[in-house]
Every structure is written in C-alpha cells, then in structure tokens.
Amino acid sequence: MASGMVTRGINNIYTVETEDGREYLCRIKGKKLRGVEEDRTPITVADRVTFDDAGGLQGVITGRSERTNQFTRYHLKRREVQTLFSNVDVVVCVVSTDQPPLKPGFIDRVIVCAGSIPVVIACNKADLGISNGQIDVLTCYDSLGFQVFRVSAETGSGVDALHHYITDRRSAFFGQSGVGKSSLVNRIMPGASQKTMEICRKYNKGRHTTNFSILLKSGDGRLEIIDTPGVREIEIPPMDPRDIAVHYPEFERFTSRCRFSPCLHIHEPDCSVRKAAETGIVDAGRYERYVRMTEDQVIRERSW
Ligand SMILES: Nc1nc2c(ncn2[C@@H]2O[C@H](COP(=O)(O)OP(=O)(O)OP(=O)(O)O)[C@@H](O)[C@H]2O)c(=O)[nH]1
Ligand SMILES: [Mg+2]
Ligand SMILES: [Zn+2]
C-alpha cells in the first residue's frame, strides 16, 4: 500500500503525490470511502491518503488520514455542506479594492468557514486606488489580529511581505472570482502558470477562471499554495447560532459580562457585547454583520 498527499481533484479523479515525488491518478473505490462514510467531501486537496497501486501510475484510494483542520461552507443551491480544502496552516482571504469591490461581510463569513484555521487578508489591486472607507475596514481586521497585506499582483507592490509570511507554511488562497488569486500565486511562485482571466477570456470559458483547487509547491519545498476556484458568494456551514460569536475575537472580553449565558448578543437584556458595539468599543459594522449572520442561521436552523 502506498500513501501520499492529494494535490488536486477533478471529477472524482484525484492526483496523489507520493513522498518520492511521483504523481498517481486515483479514484475512490465505490462511492464512499471507508472510515469517513458520513463525510460529504471525503477527499479534498491536501488530504493525506493511502492507496493501492494499480500500476501505470494509477491507484485506488483506500483510506484518508484524520484532518488537522478543514475549510467548510454551505452550498446554497445544492443544499449541501462542502469541505473545500483541509490541513492548511493559513487561509489567505484574497479581496480586491475594486473589480470586484471589497465586501467586509464576505471576510466575516470566510473567518467562520475557516473554523480553527488562522486567516490573513490580502487586499489586492492596490494599484486601482483604495478609499478611506476601505482603509478603515482593513485597519479594523488588522487590529483584531487578522493580518492584512495590501498588495498588487499587477505591479508587485506589497507582494514580498505576503510571500515572506506564507513561506514555510501551507496556505490556501480563497476569495471571490476575479480578485486576483491566481495572479498573486503566479507573482509569488514563478512557474506556477495558473491561468488568469485574460487567458481565459480567449477561450471564452465564462466568469470563473480557475475551476478546480490545486496544491502548488515551489522547487525548494518552502512554498505550498492551494489556488482555489473563485466563488460568487460564501455561506457558513450549519452550526449552532450560539457558536458563531466564537469567531469574533473582539467579543471575547465582554461575553462573560452578559446577563445570560449562553447569550446570542442580539436582543438579550444586559448584553455586554451589544453595549460595547453601541458605545463604539466593538466595531459597529462588524457587530451589525454578526447580527445578520446569526439571525440568518437561526432562521435556517428551523428548516433543518
Ligand atoms: N489592476 C489590477 N488587476 C489585477 C490585479 N491582479 C489581478 N488583476 C486582474 O484581475 C483579473 C482576475 O485575475 P485572476 O488572477 O484570474 O483572478 P482569480 O481570483 O484567480 O479568479 P478566479 O480564478 O475566477 O477565482 C485579471 O484580469 C487580472 O489581470 C492587480 O493587482 N491589479
Ligand atoms: Mg484563479
Ligand atoms: Zn451578550
């Protein structure tokens, strides 16, 4: 039995790279994988798997190692929970100043979907200019401990700092379609040659340029980047609405002072978090978006 790491998966065919650098094309035997039958996404990029060598660099996946972490979202149209990637050190949430414009709510939801994975923010297309309002939003995340990199894949400005940060880490670039994830990957890792929009337009493939996740490694092994397909929107996975606040580090020092426990921090009397938002100690925009996200989850919870 051989083992390796999944570096991409397209139409249930997974590329598995072994320790000695060989690449196998593997399938899962049957529909479900033993040991993880309940998992809707049994295999994602960066999963460690065991497989039977079937010869000719092909194989059949027989098992998957336990994940250290995973990035999970709810796919609204398909009504299913999906794990997009796993076993990473950091999620680089890529946003852009314009085309598409920065959406703070998107960042909030990425932080929740990332679960226990640390999140940093790369604000790309700095060359298109950045408004004072956008600077305020980014400063807010930075002060909460979500490191912010202002970059331009086009001019290269700021890219060194991001490059330095992700060196010796396995990172996943995630964000809306068109923010420039692949352009940044190409900047940081020459030779990655990920397709970007210009190239794609020629072939008229539509809006989403990258259409599958891929784990790319630099020759010296110090960079491991997962380039992911862009999304239009992101929804948080089903969870207890009371667990959402955990992903708001700025609430933490107030929650113990709420009259009720657990507290949703919305309508409860003597809610210390709400009070902190009203007095401006907690960022009002973050708090409002928290309320919307939590109320949406309460409504959705009733339909499960
Ligand atoms: N002005 C400017 N344009 C950029 C920058 N980075 C990327 N772009 C452009 O933005 C468009 C989208 O870039 P991609 O790298 O394909 O974006 P992506 O996030 O990988 O998109 P998907 O693969 O669809 O998710 C392309 O036309 C790029 O040339 C930048 O820093 N500044
Ligand atoms: Mg792309
Ligand atoms: Zn409260």
Short mmCIF file of C-alpha atoms and ligand atoms in Angstrom, two decimals:
data_model
loop_
_atom_site.label_atom_id
_atom_site.label_comp_id
_atom_site.label_asym_id
_atom_site.label_seq_id
_atom_site.Cartn_x
_atom_site.Cartn_y
_atom_site.Cartn_z
CA MET A 1 0.00 0.00 0.00
CA ALA A 2 1.26 3.45 -0.92
CA SER A 3 0.48 6.83 0.59
CA GLY A 4 0.66 10.46 -0.42
CA MET A 5 -0.99 13.83 -0.50
CA VAL A 6 -3.84 14.92 -2.74
CA THR A 7 -2.77 17.85 -4.90
CA ARG A 8 -5.91 18.17 -6.99
CA GLY A 9 -9.26 16.57 -7.64
CA ILE A 10 -11.26 16.84 -10.83
CA ASN A 11 -14.44 14.84 -11.44
CA ASN A 12 -13.60 12.37 -8.65
CA ILE A 13 -10.16 11.70 -10.04
CA TYR A 14 -7.52 12.73 -7.53
CA THR A 15 -3.88 13.43 -8.16
CA VAL A 16 -1.88 11.95 -5.29
CA GLU A 17 1.76 12.86 -4.87
CA THR A 18 3.94 10.39 -3.03
CA GLU A 19 6.92 11.23 -0.83
CA ASP A 20 9.33 10.47 -3.69
CA GLY A 21 7.53 12.95 -5.97
CA ARG A 22 5.60 10.55 -8.16
CA GLU A 23 2.07 11.52 -9.20
CA TYR A 24 -0.71 8.94 -9.28
CA LEU A 25 -4.19 9.36 -10.66
CA CYS A 26 -6.52 7.80 -8.14
CA ARG A 27 -10.18 7.08 -7.63
CA ILE A 28 -12.16 6.12 -4.59
CA LYS A 29 -13.29 2.51 -4.61
CA GLY A 30 -17.07 2.55 -4.83
CA LYS A 31 -19.00 5.64 -3.84
CA LYS A 32 -17.89 6.04 -0.26
CA LEU A 33 -14.58 5.88 1.49
CA ARG A 34 -14.22 3.52 4.41
CA GLY A 35 -13.97 5.26 7.75
CA VAL A 36 -15.37 8.55 6.54
CA GLU A 37 -18.70 7.39 5.08
CA GLU A 38 -20.58 10.29 6.68
CA ASP A 39 -18.37 12.91 5.12
CA ARG A 40 -19.94 14.64 2.13
CA THR A 41 -16.48 15.57 0.91
CA PRO A 42 -14.35 12.56 1.79
CA ILE A 43 -11.32 13.81 -0.14
CA THR A 44 -10.08 17.35 -0.61
CA VAL A 45 -6.84 18.91 -1.69
CA ALA A 46 -4.09 18.47 0.96
CA ASP A 47 -5.68 15.34 2.40
CA ARG A 48 -3.25 12.53 3.18
CA VAL A 49 -4.44 9.24 1.74
CA THR A 50 -3.44 5.63 1.37
CA PHE A 51 -3.98 3.89 -1.93
CA ASP A 52 -3.44 0.63 -3.75
CA ASP A 53 -1.02 0.96 -6.61
CA ALA A 54 -2.81 -0.31 -9.70
CA GLY A 55 0.18 0.11 -12.00
CA GLY A 56 0.76 2.72 -14.66
CA LEU A 57 0.75 5.50 -12.04
CA GLN A 58 -2.89 4.80 -11.25
CA GLY A 59 -4.39 3.83 -7.95
CA VAL A 60 -7.41 3.25 -5.77
CA ILE A 61 -7.74 5.31 -2.59
CA THR A 62 -8.37 3.10 0.41
CA GLY A 63 -8.24 5.50 3.33
CA ARG A 64 -7.79 9.05 4.48
CA SER A 65 -5.82 10.35 7.47
CA GLU A 66 -7.60 12.41 10.06
CA ARG A 67 -7.61 16.08 9.12
CA THR A 68 -5.92 18.66 11.34
CA ASN A 69 -8.45 21.23 10.15
CA GLN A 70 -10.77 21.98 7.26
CA PHE A 71 -12.48 24.83 5.47
CA THR A 72 -16.20 24.15 5.18
CA ARG A 73 -19.06 26.02 3.59
CA TYR A 74 -22.71 25.53 2.83
CA HIS A 75 -23.56 25.39 -0.87
CA LEU A 76 -26.91 27.14 -1.00
CA LYS A 77 -28.02 25.96 -4.45
CA ARG A 78 -27.02 22.33 -3.97
CA ARG A 79 -28.10 22.45 -0.32
CA GLU A 80 -25.02 20.64 0.84
CA VAL A 81 -22.08 21.11 3.14
CA GLN A 82 -18.78 21.08 1.28
CA THR A 83 -15.22 20.93 2.51
CA LEU A 84 -13.09 22.89 0.08
CA PHE A 85 -9.62 22.07 1.45
CA SER A 86 -8.02 20.77 4.60
CA ASN A 87 -4.76 20.54 6.54
CA VAL A 88 -3.52 24.07 5.90
CA ASP A 89 -1.61 26.47 8.14
CA VAL A 90 -3.37 29.60 6.96
CA VAL A 91 -6.21 30.83 4.76
CA VAL A 92 -5.27 33.85 2.71
CA CYS A 93 -8.59 35.58 2.16
CA VAL A 94 -7.99 37.47 -1.06
CA VAL A 95 -10.15 40.54 -1.66
CA SER A 96 -9.72 43.43 -4.06
CA THR A 97 -10.19 47.17 -3.80
CA ASP A 98 -12.30 47.14 -6.95
CA GLN A 99 -13.48 44.74 -9.68
CA PRO A 100 -14.96 43.21 -7.53
CA PRO A 101 -15.15 45.75 -4.69
CA LEU A 102 -14.29 44.86 -1.10
CA LYS A 103 -17.14 43.24 0.85
CA PRO A 104 -16.49 43.06 4.60
CA GLY A 105 -19.34 40.56 5.09
CA PHE A 106 -17.52 38.15 2.81
CA ILE A 107 -14.42 38.32 5.02
CA ASP A 108 -16.53 37.69 8.14
CA ARG A 109 -18.03 34.56 6.61
CA VAL A 110 -14.63 33.29 5.44
CA ILE A 111 -13.37 33.60 9.03
CA VAL A 112 -16.28 31.45 10.24
CA CYS A 113 -15.88 28.87 7.44
CA ALA A 114 -12.17 28.62 8.25
CA GLY A 115 -13.00 27.35 11.73
CA SER A 116 -9.75 26.84 13.61
CA ILE A 117 -7.53 27.81 10.65
CA PRO A 118 -5.86 31.23 11.05
CA VAL A 119 -6.96 33.79 8.47
CA VAL A 120 -4.96 36.64 6.96
CA ILE A 121 -6.30 39.11 4.41
CA ALA A 122 -4.64 40.04 1.14
CA CYS A 123 -6.24 43.13 -0.36
CA ASN A 124 -5.21 43.01 -4.00
CA LYS A 125 -5.41 45.57 -6.83
CA ALA A 126 -3.91 48.28 -4.62
CA ASP A 127 -2.90 49.91 -7.91
CA LEU A 128 -6.56 50.75 -8.58
CA GLY A 129 -6.57 53.00 -5.51
CA ILE A 130 -8.04 52.46 -2.10
CA SER A 131 -10.70 54.57 -0.40
CA ASN A 132 -10.57 55.84 3.18
CA GLY A 133 -13.57 53.66 3.99
CA GLN A 134 -11.71 50.59 2.74
CA ILE A 135 -8.64 51.52 4.76
CA ASP A 136 -10.84 51.74 7.87
CA VAL A 137 -12.31 48.30 7.20
CA LEU A 138 -8.87 46.75 6.73
CA THR A 139 -7.47 48.51 9.79
CA CYS A 140 -10.31 47.06 11.82
CA TYR A 141 -9.42 43.47 10.83
CA ASP A 142 -5.75 44.15 11.40
CA SER A 143 -6.44 45.38 14.93
CA LEU A 144 -8.44 42.19 15.60
CA GLY A 145 -5.39 40.09 14.76
CA PHE A 146 -6.23 39.21 11.15
CA GLN A 147 -3.05 40.35 9.50
CA VAL A 148 -3.66 42.47 6.40
CA PHE A 149 -1.44 42.66 3.32
CA ARG A 150 -2.09 45.41 0.80
CA VAL A 151 -0.81 44.07 -2.47
CA SER A 152 -0.91 44.41 -6.23
CA ALA A 153 -0.28 41.37 -8.35
CA GLU A 154 -0.10 43.75 -11.27
CA THR A 155 2.73 46.00 -10.02
CA GLY A 156 4.16 43.65 -7.41
CA SER A 157 3.79 46.18 -4.61
CA GLY A 158 3.42 44.61 -1.16
CA VAL A 159 3.77 41.10 -2.54
CA ASP A 160 7.13 40.45 -0.82
CA ALA A 161 5.59 40.77 2.65
CA LEU A 162 2.87 38.26 1.77
CA HIS A 163 5.43 35.97 0.14
CA HIS A 164 7.52 36.12 3.30
CA TYR A 165 4.52 35.37 5.51
CA ILE A 166 3.45 32.26 3.62
CA THR A 167 6.96 30.84 3.30
CA ASP A 168 7.30 27.58 5.26
CA ARG A 169 3.53 27.43 5.64
CA ARG A 170 0.86 25.66 3.64
CA SER A 171 -1.55 28.37 2.56
CA ALA A 172 -4.85 28.38 0.70
CA PHE A 173 -5.82 31.39 -1.40
CA PHE A 174 -9.55 31.82 -1.18
CA GLY A 175 -11.84 34.60 -2.37
CA GLN A 176 -14.38 35.86 -4.85
CA SER A 177 -13.86 35.23 -8.52
CA GLY A 178 -11.74 37.86 -10.20
CA VAL A 179 -9.99 39.27 -7.12
CA GLY A 180 -6.67 38.03 -8.47
CA LYS A 181 -5.85 34.85 -6.52
CA SER A 182 -4.15 33.15 -9.47
CA SER A 183 -2.39 36.36 -10.47
CA LEU A 184 -0.92 36.57 -6.95
CA VAL A 185 0.07 32.91 -6.99
CA ASN A 186 1.85 33.45 -10.31
CA ARG A 187 3.66 36.50 -8.88
CA ILE A 188 4.80 34.69 -5.76
CA MET A 189 5.63 31.40 -7.42
CA PRO A 190 7.12 31.86 -10.86
CA GLY A 191 6.47 28.70 -12.81
CA ALA A 192 3.07 28.18 -11.25
CA SER A 193 1.48 29.39 -14.51
CA GLN A 194 -2.03 29.39 -13.17
CA LYS A 195 -4.49 30.63 -15.75
CA THR A 196 -5.83 34.12 -15.13
CA MET A 197 -8.74 35.95 -16.62
CA GLU A 198 -7.10 37.34 -19.78
CA ILE A 199 -6.04 33.91 -20.87
CA CYS A 200 -9.42 32.52 -20.06
CA ARG A 201 -11.35 35.14 -22.00
CA LYS A 202 -9.63 33.99 -25.16
CA TYR A 203 -11.18 30.60 -24.71
CA ASN A 204 -14.43 32.12 -23.58
CA LYS A 205 -14.80 29.95 -20.55
CA GLY A 206 -17.04 32.31 -18.62
CA ARG A 207 -16.53 34.10 -15.36
CA HIS A 208 -14.64 31.61 -13.27
CA THR A 209 -11.12 31.19 -14.47
CA THR A 210 -9.76 28.66 -12.00
CA ASN A 211 -12.13 25.72 -11.91
CA PHE A 212 -10.50 23.28 -9.53
CA SER A 213 -8.33 23.57 -6.42
CA ILE A 214 -4.69 22.71 -6.86
CA LEU A 215 -1.79 22.44 -4.44
CA LEU A 216 1.32 24.03 -5.92
CA LYS A 217 4.79 23.57 -4.48
CA SER A 218 7.93 25.55 -5.11
CA GLY A 219 11.09 23.70 -6.11
CA ASP A 220 12.72 24.21 -2.71
CA GLY A 221 9.57 22.99 -0.96
CA ARG A 222 9.23 26.15 1.15
CA LEU A 223 6.05 27.33 -0.53
CA GLU A 224 2.89 25.26 -0.64
CA ILE A 225 -0.03 27.21 -2.02
CA ILE A 226 -3.51 26.00 -2.78
CA ASP A 227 -5.11 28.08 -5.52
CA THR A 228 -8.87 27.68 -5.30
CA PRO A 229 -11.68 28.45 -7.74
CA GLY A 230 -13.35 31.76 -7.01
CA VAL A 231 -16.82 31.86 -5.61
CA ARG A 232 -19.54 34.41 -6.09
CA GLU A 233 -20.77 34.11 -2.53
CA ILE A 234 -19.98 32.13 0.56
CA GLU A 235 -22.37 30.77 3.18
CA ILE A 236 -21.33 29.46 6.56
CA PRO A 237 -21.96 25.77 7.27
CA PRO A 238 -24.85 24.71 9.51
CA MET A 239 -23.88 25.35 13.12
CA ASP A 240 -25.44 26.29 16.40
CA PRO A 241 -26.09 30.06 16.09
CA ARG A 242 -24.60 30.45 19.57
CA ASP A 243 -21.25 29.21 18.27
CA ILE A 244 -20.82 31.99 15.71
CA ALA A 245 -19.60 34.54 18.30
CA VAL A 246 -16.52 32.39 18.95
CA HIS A 247 -15.22 33.65 15.61
CA TYR A 248 -15.42 37.27 16.79
CA PRO A 249 -12.31 37.70 18.96
CA GLU A 250 -13.35 41.25 19.87
CA PHE A 251 -16.44 39.91 21.68
CA GLU A 252 -14.46 37.67 23.97
CA ARG A 253 -13.72 40.02 26.85
CA PHE A 254 -17.38 41.05 27.02
CA THR A 255 -19.21 37.75 26.80
CA SER A 256 -18.58 36.81 30.44
CA ARG A 257 -20.32 40.02 31.47
CA CYS A 258 -23.59 39.30 29.64
CA ARG A 259 -26.51 38.66 31.98
CA PHE A 260 -27.43 35.47 30.16
CA SER A 261 -25.22 32.57 29.26
CA PRO A 262 -25.39 31.44 26.55
CA CYS A 263 -26.21 34.80 25.00
CA LEU A 264 -26.76 35.39 21.29
CA HIS A 265 -25.75 39.03 21.82
CA ILE A 266 -28.73 40.31 19.88
CA HIS A 267 -31.87 41.13 21.89
CA GLU A 268 -30.96 39.84 25.33
CA PRO A 269 -31.22 42.36 28.14
CA ASP A 270 -27.92 43.47 29.66
CA CYS A 271 -25.89 42.09 26.79
CA SER A 272 -22.39 43.38 27.26
CA VAL A 273 -21.36 42.74 23.64
CA ARG A 274 -24.24 44.80 22.26
CA LYS A 275 -23.43 47.57 24.70
CA ALA A 276 -19.80 47.54 23.55
CA ALA A 277 -20.98 47.92 19.95
CA GLU A 278 -23.32 50.77 20.89
CA THR A 279 -20.53 52.66 22.61
CA GLY A 280 -18.10 52.03 19.75
CA ILE A 281 -15.69 49.76 21.65
CA VAL A 282 -16.64 46.96 19.26
CA ASP A 283 -16.76 47.99 15.60
CA ALA A 284 -20.42 48.73 14.78
CA GLY A 285 -20.19 47.35 11.23
CA ARG A 286 -18.73 44.05 12.40
CA TYR A 287 -21.42 43.79 15.07
CA GLU A 288 -24.27 44.53 12.62
CA ARG A 289 -22.97 41.91 10.22
CA TYR A 290 -22.66 39.46 13.11
CA VAL A 291 -26.33 40.05 13.97
CA ARG A 292 -27.39 39.42 10.37
CA MET A 293 -25.31 36.28 10.08
CA THR A 294 -26.61 34.91 13.36
CA GLU A 295 -30.25 35.75 12.61
CA ASP A 296 -29.93 34.07 9.20
CA GLN A 297 -28.57 30.99 10.92
CA VAL A 298 -31.43 30.96 13.45
CA ILE A 299 -33.93 31.04 10.58
CA ARG A 300 -32.08 28.35 8.69
CA GLU A 301 -31.82 26.19 11.78
CA ARG A 302 -35.62 25.94 11.82
CA SER A 303 -35.64 24.42 8.35
CA TRP A 304 -33.18 21.62 9.12
N1 LIG B 1 -5.47 46.26 -11.79
C1 LIG B 1 -5.16 45.04 -11.34
N2 LIG B 1 -5.70 43.96 -11.93
C2 LIG B 1 -5.39 42.74 -11.43
C3 LIG B 1 -4.52 42.57 -10.33
N3 LIG B 1 -4.41 41.26 -10.06
C4 LIG B 1 -5.19 40.62 -10.96
N4 LIG B 1 -5.78 41.52 -11.79
C5 LIG B 1 -6.68 41.20 -12.89
O1 LIG B 1 -7.88 40.66 -12.35
C6 LIG B 1 -8.42 39.69 -13.24
C7 LIG B 1 -8.69 38.40 -12.47
O2 LIG B 1 -7.46 37.83 -12.06
P1 LIG B 1 -7.34 36.28 -11.70
O3 LIG B 1 -5.98 36.10 -11.13
O4 LIG B 1 -7.74 35.43 -12.84
O5 LIG B 1 -8.45 36.18 -10.54
P2 LIG B 1 -8.88 34.90 -9.69
O6 LIG B 1 -9.16 35.40 -8.32
O7 LIG B 1 -7.86 33.83 -9.79
O8 LIG B 1 -10.24 34.46 -10.39
P3 LIG B 1 -10.94 33.01 -10.37
O9 LIG B 1 -9.94 32.01 -10.81
O10 LIG B 1 -12.10 33.14 -11.31
O11 LIG B 1 -11.39 32.79 -8.97
C8 LIG B 1 -7.41 39.53 -14.36
O12 LIG B 1 -7.87 40.27 -15.46
C9 LIG B 1 -6.14 40.11 -13.79
O13 LIG B 1 -5.30 40.63 -14.77
C10 LIG B 1 -3.95 43.76 -9.74
O14 LIG B 1 -3.19 43.74 -8.78
N5 LIG B 1 -4.33 44.95 -10.29
MG MG B 2 -7.98 31.87 -10.39
ZN ZN B 3 -24.50 39.03 25.06
#
